[in-house]
Coordinates of C-alpha atoms in Angstrom, one line a residue:
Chain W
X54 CA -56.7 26.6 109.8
X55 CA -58.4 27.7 112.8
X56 CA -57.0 24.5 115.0
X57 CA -53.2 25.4 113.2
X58 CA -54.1 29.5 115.0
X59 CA -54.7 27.8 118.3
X60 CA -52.4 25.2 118.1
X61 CA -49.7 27.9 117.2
X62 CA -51.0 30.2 120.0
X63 CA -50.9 27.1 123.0
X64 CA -47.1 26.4 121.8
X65 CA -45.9 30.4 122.1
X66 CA -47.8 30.2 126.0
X67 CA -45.7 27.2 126.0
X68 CA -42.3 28.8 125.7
X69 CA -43.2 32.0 127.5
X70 CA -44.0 30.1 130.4
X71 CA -40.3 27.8 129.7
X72 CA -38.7 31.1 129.7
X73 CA -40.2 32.5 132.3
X74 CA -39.4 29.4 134.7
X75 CA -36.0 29.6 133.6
X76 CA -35.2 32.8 134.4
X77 CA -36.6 32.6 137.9
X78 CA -34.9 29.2 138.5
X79 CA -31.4 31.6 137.2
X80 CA -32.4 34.0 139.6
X81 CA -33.0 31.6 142.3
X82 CA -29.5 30.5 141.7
X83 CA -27.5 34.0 141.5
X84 CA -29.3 36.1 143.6
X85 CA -30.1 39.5 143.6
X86 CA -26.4 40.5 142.9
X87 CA -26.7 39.3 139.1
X88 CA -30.0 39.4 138.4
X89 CA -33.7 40.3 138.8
X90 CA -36.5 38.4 139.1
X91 CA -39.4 38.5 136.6
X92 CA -41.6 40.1 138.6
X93 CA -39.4 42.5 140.3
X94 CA -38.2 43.5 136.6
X95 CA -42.2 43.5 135.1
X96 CA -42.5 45.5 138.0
X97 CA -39.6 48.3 137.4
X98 CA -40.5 48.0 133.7
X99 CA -44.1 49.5 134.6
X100 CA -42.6 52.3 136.8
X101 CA -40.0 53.0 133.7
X102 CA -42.9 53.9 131.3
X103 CA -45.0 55.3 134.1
X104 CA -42.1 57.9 134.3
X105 CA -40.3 60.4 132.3
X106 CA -36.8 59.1 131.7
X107 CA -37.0 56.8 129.5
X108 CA -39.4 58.2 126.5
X109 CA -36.6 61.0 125.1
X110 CA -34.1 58.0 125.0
X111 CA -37.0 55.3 123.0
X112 CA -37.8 58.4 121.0
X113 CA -34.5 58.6 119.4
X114 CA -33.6 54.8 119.2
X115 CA -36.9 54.4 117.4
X116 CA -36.4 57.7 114.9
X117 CA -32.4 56.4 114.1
X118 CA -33.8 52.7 113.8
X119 CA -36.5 54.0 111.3
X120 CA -34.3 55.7 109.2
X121 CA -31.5 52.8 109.3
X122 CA -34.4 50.7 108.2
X123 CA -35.6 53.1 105.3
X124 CA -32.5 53.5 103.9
X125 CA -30.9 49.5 104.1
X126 CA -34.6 49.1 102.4
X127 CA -34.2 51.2 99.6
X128 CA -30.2 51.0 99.1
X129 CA -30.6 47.3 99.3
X130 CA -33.5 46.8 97.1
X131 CA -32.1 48.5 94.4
X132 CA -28.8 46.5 94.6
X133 CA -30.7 43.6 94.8
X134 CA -32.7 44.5 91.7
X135 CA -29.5 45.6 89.8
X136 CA -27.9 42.0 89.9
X137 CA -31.0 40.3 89.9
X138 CA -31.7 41.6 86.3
X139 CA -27.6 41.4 85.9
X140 CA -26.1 38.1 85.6
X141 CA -22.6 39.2 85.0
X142 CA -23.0 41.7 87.9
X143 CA -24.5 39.3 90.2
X144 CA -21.4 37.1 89.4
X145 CA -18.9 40.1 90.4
X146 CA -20.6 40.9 93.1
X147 CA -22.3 37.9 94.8
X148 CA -19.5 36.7 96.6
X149 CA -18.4 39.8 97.7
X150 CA -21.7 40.5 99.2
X151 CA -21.4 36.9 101.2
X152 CA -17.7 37.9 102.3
X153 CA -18.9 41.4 103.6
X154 CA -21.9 39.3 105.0
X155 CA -19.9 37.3 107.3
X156 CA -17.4 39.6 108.9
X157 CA -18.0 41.3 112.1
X158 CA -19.1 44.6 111.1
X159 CA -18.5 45.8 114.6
X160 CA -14.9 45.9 113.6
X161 CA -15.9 48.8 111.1
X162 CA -17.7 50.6 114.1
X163 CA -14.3 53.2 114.5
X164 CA -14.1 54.3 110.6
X165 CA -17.6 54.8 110.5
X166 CA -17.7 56.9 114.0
X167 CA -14.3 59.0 112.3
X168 CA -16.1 59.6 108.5
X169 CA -19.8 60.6 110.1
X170 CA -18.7 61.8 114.2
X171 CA -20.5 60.7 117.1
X172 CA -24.4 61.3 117.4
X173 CA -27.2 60.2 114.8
X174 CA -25.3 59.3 111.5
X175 CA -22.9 57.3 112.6
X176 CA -25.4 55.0 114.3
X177 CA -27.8 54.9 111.0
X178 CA -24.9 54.3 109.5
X179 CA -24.4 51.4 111.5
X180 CA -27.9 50.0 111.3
X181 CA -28.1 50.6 107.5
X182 CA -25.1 48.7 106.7
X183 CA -26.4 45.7 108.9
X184 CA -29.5 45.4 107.1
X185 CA -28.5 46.5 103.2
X186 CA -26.7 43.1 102.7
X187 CA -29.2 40.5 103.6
X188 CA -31.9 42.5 102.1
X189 CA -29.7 42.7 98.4
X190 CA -29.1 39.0 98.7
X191 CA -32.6 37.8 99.5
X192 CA -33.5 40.4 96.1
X193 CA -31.3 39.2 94.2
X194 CA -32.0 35.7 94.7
X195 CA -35.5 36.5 94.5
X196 CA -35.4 38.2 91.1
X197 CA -33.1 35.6 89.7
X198 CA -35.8 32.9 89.9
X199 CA -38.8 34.9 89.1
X200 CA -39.9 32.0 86.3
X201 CA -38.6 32.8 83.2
X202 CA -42.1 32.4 81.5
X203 CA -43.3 35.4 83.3
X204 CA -40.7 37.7 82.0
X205 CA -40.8 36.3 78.3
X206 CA -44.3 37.3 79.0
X207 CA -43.4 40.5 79.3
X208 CA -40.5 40.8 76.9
X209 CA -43.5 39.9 74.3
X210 CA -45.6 43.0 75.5
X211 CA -42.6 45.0 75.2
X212 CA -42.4 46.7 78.6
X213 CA -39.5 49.2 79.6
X214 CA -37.7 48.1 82.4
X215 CA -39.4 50.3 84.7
X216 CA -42.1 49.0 84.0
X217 CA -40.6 45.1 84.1
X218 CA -39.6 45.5 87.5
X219 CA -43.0 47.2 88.7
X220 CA -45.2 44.9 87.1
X221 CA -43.8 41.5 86.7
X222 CA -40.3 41.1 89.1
X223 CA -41.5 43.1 91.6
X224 CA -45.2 41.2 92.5
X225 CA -43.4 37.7 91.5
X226 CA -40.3 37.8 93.4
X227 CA -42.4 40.1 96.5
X228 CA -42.8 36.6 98.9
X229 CA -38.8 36.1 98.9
X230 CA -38.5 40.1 99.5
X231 CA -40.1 40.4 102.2
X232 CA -38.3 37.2 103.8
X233 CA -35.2 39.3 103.4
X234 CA -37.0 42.3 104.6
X235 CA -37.7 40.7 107.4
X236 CA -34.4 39.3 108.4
X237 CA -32.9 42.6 107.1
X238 CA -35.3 44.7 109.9
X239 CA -33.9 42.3 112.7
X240 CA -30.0 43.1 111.8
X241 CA -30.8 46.4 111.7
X242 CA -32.3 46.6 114.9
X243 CA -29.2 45.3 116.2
X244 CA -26.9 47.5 114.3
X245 CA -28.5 50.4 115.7
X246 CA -28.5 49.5 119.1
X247 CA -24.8 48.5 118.6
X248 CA -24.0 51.8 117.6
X249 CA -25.7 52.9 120.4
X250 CA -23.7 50.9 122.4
X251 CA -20.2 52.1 121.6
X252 CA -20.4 55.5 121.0
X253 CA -23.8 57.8 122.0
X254 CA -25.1 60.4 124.0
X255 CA -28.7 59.0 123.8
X256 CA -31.1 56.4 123.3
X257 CA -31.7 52.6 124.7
X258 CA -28.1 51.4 123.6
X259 CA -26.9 53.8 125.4
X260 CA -29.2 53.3 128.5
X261 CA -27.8 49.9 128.5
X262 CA -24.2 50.9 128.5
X263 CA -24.8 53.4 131.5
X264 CA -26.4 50.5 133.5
X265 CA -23.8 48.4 133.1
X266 CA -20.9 51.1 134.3
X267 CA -23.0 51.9 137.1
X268 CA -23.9 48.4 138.0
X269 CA -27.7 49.3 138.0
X270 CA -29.2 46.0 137.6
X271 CA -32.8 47.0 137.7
X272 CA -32.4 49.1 134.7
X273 CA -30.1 46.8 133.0
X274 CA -32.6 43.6 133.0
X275 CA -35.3 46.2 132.4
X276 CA -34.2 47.4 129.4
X277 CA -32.9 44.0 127.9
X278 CA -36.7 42.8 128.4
X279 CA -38.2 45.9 126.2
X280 CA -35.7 45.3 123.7
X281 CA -36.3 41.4 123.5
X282 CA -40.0 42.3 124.1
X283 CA -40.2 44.8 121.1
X284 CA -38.2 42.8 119.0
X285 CA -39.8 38.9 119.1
X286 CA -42.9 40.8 118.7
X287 CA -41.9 42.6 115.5
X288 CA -40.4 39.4 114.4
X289 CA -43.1 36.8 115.3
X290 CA -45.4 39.1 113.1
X291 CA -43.3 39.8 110.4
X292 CA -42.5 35.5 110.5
X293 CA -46.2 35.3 110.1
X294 CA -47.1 37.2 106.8
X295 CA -44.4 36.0 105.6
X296 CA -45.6 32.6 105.4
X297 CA -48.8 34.3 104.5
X298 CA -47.4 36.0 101.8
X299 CA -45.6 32.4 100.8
X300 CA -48.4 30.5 101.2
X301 CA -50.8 32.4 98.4
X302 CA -48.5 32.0 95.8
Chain E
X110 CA -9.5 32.2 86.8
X111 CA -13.1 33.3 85.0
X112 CA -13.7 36.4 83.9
X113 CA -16.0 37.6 87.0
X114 CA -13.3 36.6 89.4
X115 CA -11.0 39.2 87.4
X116 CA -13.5 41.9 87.4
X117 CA -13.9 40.8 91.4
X118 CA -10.0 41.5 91.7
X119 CA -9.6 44.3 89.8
X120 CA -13.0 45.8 91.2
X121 CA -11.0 45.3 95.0
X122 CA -7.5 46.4 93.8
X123 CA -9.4 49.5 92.4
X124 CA -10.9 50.2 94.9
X125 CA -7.8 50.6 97.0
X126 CA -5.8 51.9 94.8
X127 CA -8.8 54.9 94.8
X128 CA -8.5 55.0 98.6
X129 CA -4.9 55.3 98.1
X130 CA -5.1 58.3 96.0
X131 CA -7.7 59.7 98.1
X132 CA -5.1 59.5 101.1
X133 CA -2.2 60.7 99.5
X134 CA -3.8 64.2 98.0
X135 CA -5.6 64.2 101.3
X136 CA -9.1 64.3 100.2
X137 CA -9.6 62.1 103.3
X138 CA -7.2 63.5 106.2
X139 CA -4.9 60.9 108.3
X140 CA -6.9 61.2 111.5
X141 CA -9.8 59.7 109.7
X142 CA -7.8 57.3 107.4
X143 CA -4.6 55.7 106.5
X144 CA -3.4 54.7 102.8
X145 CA -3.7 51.3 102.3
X146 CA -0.3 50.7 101.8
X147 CA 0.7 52.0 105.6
X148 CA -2.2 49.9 106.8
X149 CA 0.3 47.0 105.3
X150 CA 3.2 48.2 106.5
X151 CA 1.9 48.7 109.6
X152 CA 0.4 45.2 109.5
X153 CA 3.8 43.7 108.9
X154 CA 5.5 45.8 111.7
X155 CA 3.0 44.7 113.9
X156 CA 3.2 40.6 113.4
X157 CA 6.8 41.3 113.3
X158 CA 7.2 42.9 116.2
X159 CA 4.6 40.8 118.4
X160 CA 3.2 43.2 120.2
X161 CA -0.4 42.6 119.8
X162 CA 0.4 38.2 119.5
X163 CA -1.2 38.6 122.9
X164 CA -4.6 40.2 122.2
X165 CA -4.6 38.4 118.5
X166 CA -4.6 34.7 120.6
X167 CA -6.7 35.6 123.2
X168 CA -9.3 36.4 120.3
X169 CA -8.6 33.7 118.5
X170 CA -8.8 31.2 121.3
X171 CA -12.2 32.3 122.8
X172 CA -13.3 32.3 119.5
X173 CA -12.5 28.2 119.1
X174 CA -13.8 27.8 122.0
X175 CA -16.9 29.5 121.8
X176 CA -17.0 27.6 118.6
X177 CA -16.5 23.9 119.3
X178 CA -18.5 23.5 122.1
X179 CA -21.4 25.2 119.7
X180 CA -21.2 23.1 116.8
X181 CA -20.8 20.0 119.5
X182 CA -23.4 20.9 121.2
X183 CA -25.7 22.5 118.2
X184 CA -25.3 19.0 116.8
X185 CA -26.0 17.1 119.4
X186 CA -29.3 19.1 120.7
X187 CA -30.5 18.8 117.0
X188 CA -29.9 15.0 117.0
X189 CA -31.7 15.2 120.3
X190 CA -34.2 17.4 119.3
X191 CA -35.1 15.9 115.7
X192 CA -37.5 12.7 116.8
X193 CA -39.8 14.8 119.0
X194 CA -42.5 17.1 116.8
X195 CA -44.1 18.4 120.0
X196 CA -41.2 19.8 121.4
X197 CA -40.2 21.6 118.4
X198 CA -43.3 23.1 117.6
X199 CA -42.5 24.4 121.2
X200 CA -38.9 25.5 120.6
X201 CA -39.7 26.6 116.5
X202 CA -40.6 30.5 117.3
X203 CA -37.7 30.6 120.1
X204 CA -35.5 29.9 116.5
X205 CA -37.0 31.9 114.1
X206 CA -37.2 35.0 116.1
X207 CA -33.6 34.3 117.8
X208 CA -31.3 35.8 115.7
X209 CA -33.7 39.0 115.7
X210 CA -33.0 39.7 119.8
X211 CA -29.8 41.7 120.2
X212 CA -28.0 39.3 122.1
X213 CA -25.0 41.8 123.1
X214 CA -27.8 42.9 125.8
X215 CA -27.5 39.9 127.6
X216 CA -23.7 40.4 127.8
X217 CA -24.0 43.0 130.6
X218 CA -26.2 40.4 132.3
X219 CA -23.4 37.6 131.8
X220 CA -20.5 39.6 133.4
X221 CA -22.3 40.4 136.0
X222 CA -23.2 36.5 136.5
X223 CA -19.6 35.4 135.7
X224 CA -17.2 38.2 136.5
X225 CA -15.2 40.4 133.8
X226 CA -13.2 37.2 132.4
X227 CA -13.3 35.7 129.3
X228 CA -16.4 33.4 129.9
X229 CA -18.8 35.5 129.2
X230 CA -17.4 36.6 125.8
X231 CA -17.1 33.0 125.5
X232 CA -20.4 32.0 126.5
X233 CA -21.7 35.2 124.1
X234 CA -19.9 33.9 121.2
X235 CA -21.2 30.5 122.4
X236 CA -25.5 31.7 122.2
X237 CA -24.8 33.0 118.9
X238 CA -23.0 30.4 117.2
X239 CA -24.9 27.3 118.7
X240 CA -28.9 28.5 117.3
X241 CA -27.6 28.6 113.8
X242 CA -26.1 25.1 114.2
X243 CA -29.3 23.5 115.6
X244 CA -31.6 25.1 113.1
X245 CA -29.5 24.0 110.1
X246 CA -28.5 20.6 111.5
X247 CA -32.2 19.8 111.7
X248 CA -33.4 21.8 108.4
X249 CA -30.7 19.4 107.3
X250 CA -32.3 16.2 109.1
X251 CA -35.8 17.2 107.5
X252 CA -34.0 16.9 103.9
X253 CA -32.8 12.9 104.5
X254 CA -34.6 10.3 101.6
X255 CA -36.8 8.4 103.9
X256 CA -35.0 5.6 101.9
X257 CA -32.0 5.7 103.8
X258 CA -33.8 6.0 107.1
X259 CA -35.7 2.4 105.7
X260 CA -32.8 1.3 105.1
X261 CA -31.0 1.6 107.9
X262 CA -34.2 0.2 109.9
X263 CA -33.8 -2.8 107.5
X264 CA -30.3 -3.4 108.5
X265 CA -31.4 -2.9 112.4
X266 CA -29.3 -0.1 112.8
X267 CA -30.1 1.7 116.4
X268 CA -31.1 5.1 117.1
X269 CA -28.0 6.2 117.7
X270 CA -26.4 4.3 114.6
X271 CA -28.8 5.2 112.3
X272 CA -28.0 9.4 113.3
X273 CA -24.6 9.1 113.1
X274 CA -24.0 6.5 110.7
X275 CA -26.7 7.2 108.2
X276 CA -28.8 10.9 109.1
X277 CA -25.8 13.2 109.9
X278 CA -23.7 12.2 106.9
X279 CA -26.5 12.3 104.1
X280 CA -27.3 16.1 106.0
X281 CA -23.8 16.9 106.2
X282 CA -23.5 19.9 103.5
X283 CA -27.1 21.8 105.6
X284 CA -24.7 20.8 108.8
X285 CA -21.6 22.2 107.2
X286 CA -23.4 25.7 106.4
X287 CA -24.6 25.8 110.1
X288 CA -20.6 25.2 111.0
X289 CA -19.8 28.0 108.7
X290 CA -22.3 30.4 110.0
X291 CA -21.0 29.5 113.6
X292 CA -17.6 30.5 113.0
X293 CA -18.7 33.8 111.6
X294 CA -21.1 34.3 114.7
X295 CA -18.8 33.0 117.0
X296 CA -16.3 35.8 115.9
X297 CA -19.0 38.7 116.5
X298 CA -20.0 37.4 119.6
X299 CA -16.0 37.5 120.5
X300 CA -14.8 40.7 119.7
X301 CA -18.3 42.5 119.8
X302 CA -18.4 41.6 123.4
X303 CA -14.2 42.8 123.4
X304 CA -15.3 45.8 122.2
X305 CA -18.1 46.5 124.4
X306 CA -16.1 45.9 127.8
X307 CA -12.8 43.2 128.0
X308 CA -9.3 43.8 129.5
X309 CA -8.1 42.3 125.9
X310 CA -8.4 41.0 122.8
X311 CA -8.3 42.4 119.3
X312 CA -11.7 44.0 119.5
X313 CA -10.9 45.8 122.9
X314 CA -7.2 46.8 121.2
X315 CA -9.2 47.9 118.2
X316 CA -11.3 50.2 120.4
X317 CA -8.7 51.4 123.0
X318 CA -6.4 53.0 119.8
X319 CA -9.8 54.1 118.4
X320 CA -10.0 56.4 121.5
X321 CA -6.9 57.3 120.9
X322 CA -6.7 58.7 117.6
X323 CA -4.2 55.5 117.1
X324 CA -5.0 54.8 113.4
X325 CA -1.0 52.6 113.1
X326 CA -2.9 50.3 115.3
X327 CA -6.4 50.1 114.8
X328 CA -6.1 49.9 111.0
X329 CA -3.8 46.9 110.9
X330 CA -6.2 45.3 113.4
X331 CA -9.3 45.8 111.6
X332 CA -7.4 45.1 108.0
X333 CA -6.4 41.2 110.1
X334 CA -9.8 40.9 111.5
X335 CA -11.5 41.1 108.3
X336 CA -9.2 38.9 106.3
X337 CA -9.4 36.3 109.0
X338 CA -13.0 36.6 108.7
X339 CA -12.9 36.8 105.0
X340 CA -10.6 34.0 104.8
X341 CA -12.4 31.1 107.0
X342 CA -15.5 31.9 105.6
X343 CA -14.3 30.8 102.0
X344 CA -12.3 28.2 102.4
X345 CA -15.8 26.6 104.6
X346 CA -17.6 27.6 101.4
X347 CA -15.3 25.8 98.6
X348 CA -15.7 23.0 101.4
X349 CA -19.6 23.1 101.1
X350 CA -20.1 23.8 97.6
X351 CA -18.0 20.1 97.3
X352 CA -20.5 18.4 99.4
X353 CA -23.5 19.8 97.9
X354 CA -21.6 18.4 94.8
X355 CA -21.5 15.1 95.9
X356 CA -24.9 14.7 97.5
X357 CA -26.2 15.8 93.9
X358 CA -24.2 13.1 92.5
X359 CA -22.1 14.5 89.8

C-alpha cells in the first residue's frame, strides 16, 4: 500500500512538472502577447490573494457553487432513488435523462436567464442542472444493482420504505453514489462558472470575461490557474475516496 | 412500440401541450416564452427562408471538424498510448480529473493565441472531444480476451496488425461510446465557445437575439440545437447497443 501512495505521489510530480514545461515551452513560442509564463503568473497569483479584489468575487462563486451543488445533490438523489426503486419509471425516464444528458445545456442558458433574471438564481440554476443529471443516473444505476439478496433481506424484516432506502439501498449502493457525486460536483463547477460567464455582475466567471474584453492577460492566466488549481484538487481527492470507498466493499 | 416508449411520448407531448396552455392564457408572458407551436412555425420560416443556413453551417462544420480530427487522433494516441504502463500511470490523473477543469477558461487563452477565427472554437471543441475518446478507446483496449491478442501473436501478426486488425475491432462498442460522447462534447465546445465570443454561428445567433429580446429567433434556434443534439446522440446509441449485441454473441 505504502509503495502504491508513493508510487502514486512520484507520477502526479511527474505530470506537474510535464505541464509545467509545456506551458513554458508555449510561452516561449507566443510571447508575452498571448501568454504568461508560470512564474510570472505564480507570481501575479500571490499578489491577487495578497490584495483585496479578488476575495468579494471567490466569495460569491464559492456561495452560488455551494448551493448549485446542494441542490443537484438532493434533487438528483431523490430522482435517482425514485427510478432506482421504479422499474417502469426508470424505463420512461432513462433515456430521456441520457438525451437531456448529451445536449449542450449552454443552449438553455437564455430561458433560464428570462424565467430567474440576471444575478444569483439564474447561475444556480445553471450549475444545478449540470450536476442533477449525472448524479440521478449514477443513483439510479446504483440502486438498481444493490444485490437482490440484500433487499429480500429486508422485505423479510418488513421495513417501510423509508426505512429500505436508509438502511439497506442507501449503505449498499453508497460506493456508486458517490462516483456520481463526484462527477456531478465537477459539472457543476462548470455550470456555475458558465453562468458566470454569460450573464453576471460578480464572481470568478465573471472576472474571466472582463479580462478577456479588456485584453488583461495577467489576470486572465491568473484566474484560469485558480480555477484549474481548485478544481484537480477537489477532484484528485474526491477520485481517491472514491476508490476507497470502492475498494472496502 | 413498448409501453414505456408510449408513456415517453405522451409524457413529452404533454408536456408541451402544458407549455402551450401556459402560453396561450399567459401564465408565462411572450418576452419570457413562446408557445411551442410558434417555436415551429418559426422553425419552418426560418429553414425556409435561409436566413440563418449561414450560422447553422458554420456550426455544424466546426463541429465535424473539431470532431474527426478527435476521434482520429483520440484513437490513435490510445493505440499509442496502450503498450506503455509507465506512461499512463503518468497521464491516468491528467484523465480522471480532465473533464472536471472548466475548459471554456482556456478559450480566452486560445483567441488570444490564434486570433478571433474559428480555430479556436475548433481547437475548444477539439480538447473536449479528444480526452473522452482516449480514455474509452483504451478502457476498451483493457477489456480484449488475451485470447485474441495470443492469437494474433500465433499467426505473427505485427504490432500494428494486431491493433487494427484484431484490438480495435473486438474494443469497438467501448470505442463507439467514446465517438458518441465526442460528438456531444464536440458540440458544447462549438457553440459554448459561439456563445461566449464568435462573429457567428448558431450559439452566437442564439445569444445576439437573446440580447435582444428576439424570442422568433432564439427559440427556433435552441428548439434545432437540441434536436440535432438529441438526434445524433440516438441514432450513435441504437448503433452501440448493436455492437455490444454482437460482442455478447447473441
Amino acid at each position: 500500500m505504502k509503495a502504491q501512495t508513493r508510487n502514486a505521489a512520484i507520477n502526479t510530480v511527474l505530470l506537474l512538472v510535464l505541464v509545467t514545461a509545456a506551458w513554458q515551452l508555449l510561452y516561449w513560442s507566443f510571447g508575452d502577447a498571448a501568454l504568461r509564463s508560470p512564474a510570472q503568473t505564480l507570481a501575479y497569483t500571490v499578489k491577487l490573494f495578497s490584495g483585496e479584489m479578488i476575495w468579494p468575487h471567490l466569495r460569491e462563486t464559492m456561495a452560488a457553487f455551494a448551493v448549485a451543488l446542494l441542490l443537484a445533490a438532493v434533487i438528483g438523489l431523490s430522482i435517482g432513488f425514485t427510478l432506482g426503486y421504479n422499474r417502469f419509471a426508470a424505463d420512461v425516464f432513462e433515456p430521456m435523462l441520457v438525451a437531456l444528458y448529451s445536449i449542450p445545456k449552454i443552449t438553455l442558458y437564455p430561458i433560464l436567464l428570462l424565467m430567474f433574471g440576471l444575478g444569483m438564481p439564474a447561475k444556480v440554476a445553471f450549475g444545478a442542472i449540470h450536476g442533477i443529471i449525472p448524479i440521478a443516473l449514477f443513483t439510479m444505476n446504483a440502486v438498481r444493482n444493490v444485490r437482490v439478496v440484500l433487499i429480500k433481506t429486508g422485505l423479510v424484516l418488513n421495513l417501510g420504505r423509508g426505512e429500505m432506502v436508509r438502511s439497506i439501498l442507501f449503505p449498499a449502493a453508497l460506493p456508486e453514489i458517490f462516483t456520481g457525486l463526484r462527477v456531478g460536483f465537477s459539472l457543476t463547477l462548470i455550470g456555475t462558472l458558465l453562468g458566470e460567464m454569460f450573464a453576471s455582475q460578480r464572481g470568478l466567471g465573471y472576472l474571466l470575461m472582463n479580462a478577456i474584453g479588456l485584453h488583461n492577460i495577467d489576470l486572465l492566466m491568473a484566474l484560469t490557474t485558480i480555477l484549474i488549481v481548485f478544481a484537480a484538487t477537489a477532484s484528485i481527492v474526491l477520485l481517491h475516496y472514491d476508490r476507497k470507498i470502492h475498494a472496502r466493499l | 412500440m413498448t409501453r414505456a416508449g408510449l408513456w415517453r411520448i405522451a409524457l413529452v407531448t404533454g408536456f408541451a401541450g402544458a407549455i402551450e396552455v401556459l402560453c396561450l392564457t399567459g401564465t408565462i408572458d411572450k418576452i419570457t416564452m413562446q408557445a411551442p407551436h410558434r417555436m415551429l412555425v418559426d422553425l419552418a420560416k426560418m429553414i425556409a427562408s435561409g436566413s440563418m443556413n449561414a450560422a447553422i453551417a458554420k456550426t455544424l462544420t466546426n463541429a465535424v471538424l473539431a470532431f474527426l480530427p478527435a476521434i482520429a487522433v483520440g484513437i490513435l494516441t490510445a493505440v499509442a498510448l496502450f503498450p506503455f504502463k509507465r506512461v499512463r500511470n503518468v497521464l491516468d490523473p491528467l484523465f480522471a480529473t480532465y473533464y472536471a477543469i472548466p475548459v471554456f477558461a482556456f478559450y480566452p487563452l486560445l483567441i488570444v493565441m490564434l486570433g478571433l477565427g474559428d480555430a479556436p472554437q475548433i481547437l475548444l471543441g477539439f480538447m473536449l472531444a479528444v480526452v473522452a475518446v482516449i480514455i474509452n478507446t483504451l478502457n476498451g483496449l483493457d477489456r480484449v480476451p488475451r485470447v485474441l491478442i495470443k492469437t494474433a501473436r500465433v499467426n505473427r501478426m505485427g504490432p500494428l496488425a494486431t491493433a487494427f486488425g484484431v484490438m480495435l475491432p473486438s474494443a469497438a462498442p467501448y470505442v463507439l461510446t467514446g465517438v458518441k460522447l465526442a460528438v456531444a462534447y464536440s458540440l458544447i465546445g462549438i457553440i459554448g465557445a459561439e456563445f461566449i465570443m464568435s462573429r457567428g454561428g448558431m450559439g452566437y445567433e442564439i445569444s445576439f437575439a437573446y440580447n435582444n429580446f428576439d424570442n422568433a429567433i432564439m427559440y427556433p434556434l435552441i428548439l434545432l440545437i437540441l434536436v440535432v443534439s438529441i438526434g445524433v446522440n440516438t441514432l450513435l446509441g441504437l448503433w452501440e447497443k448493436r455492437l455490444m449485441l454482437r460482442k455478447s454473441g447473441r
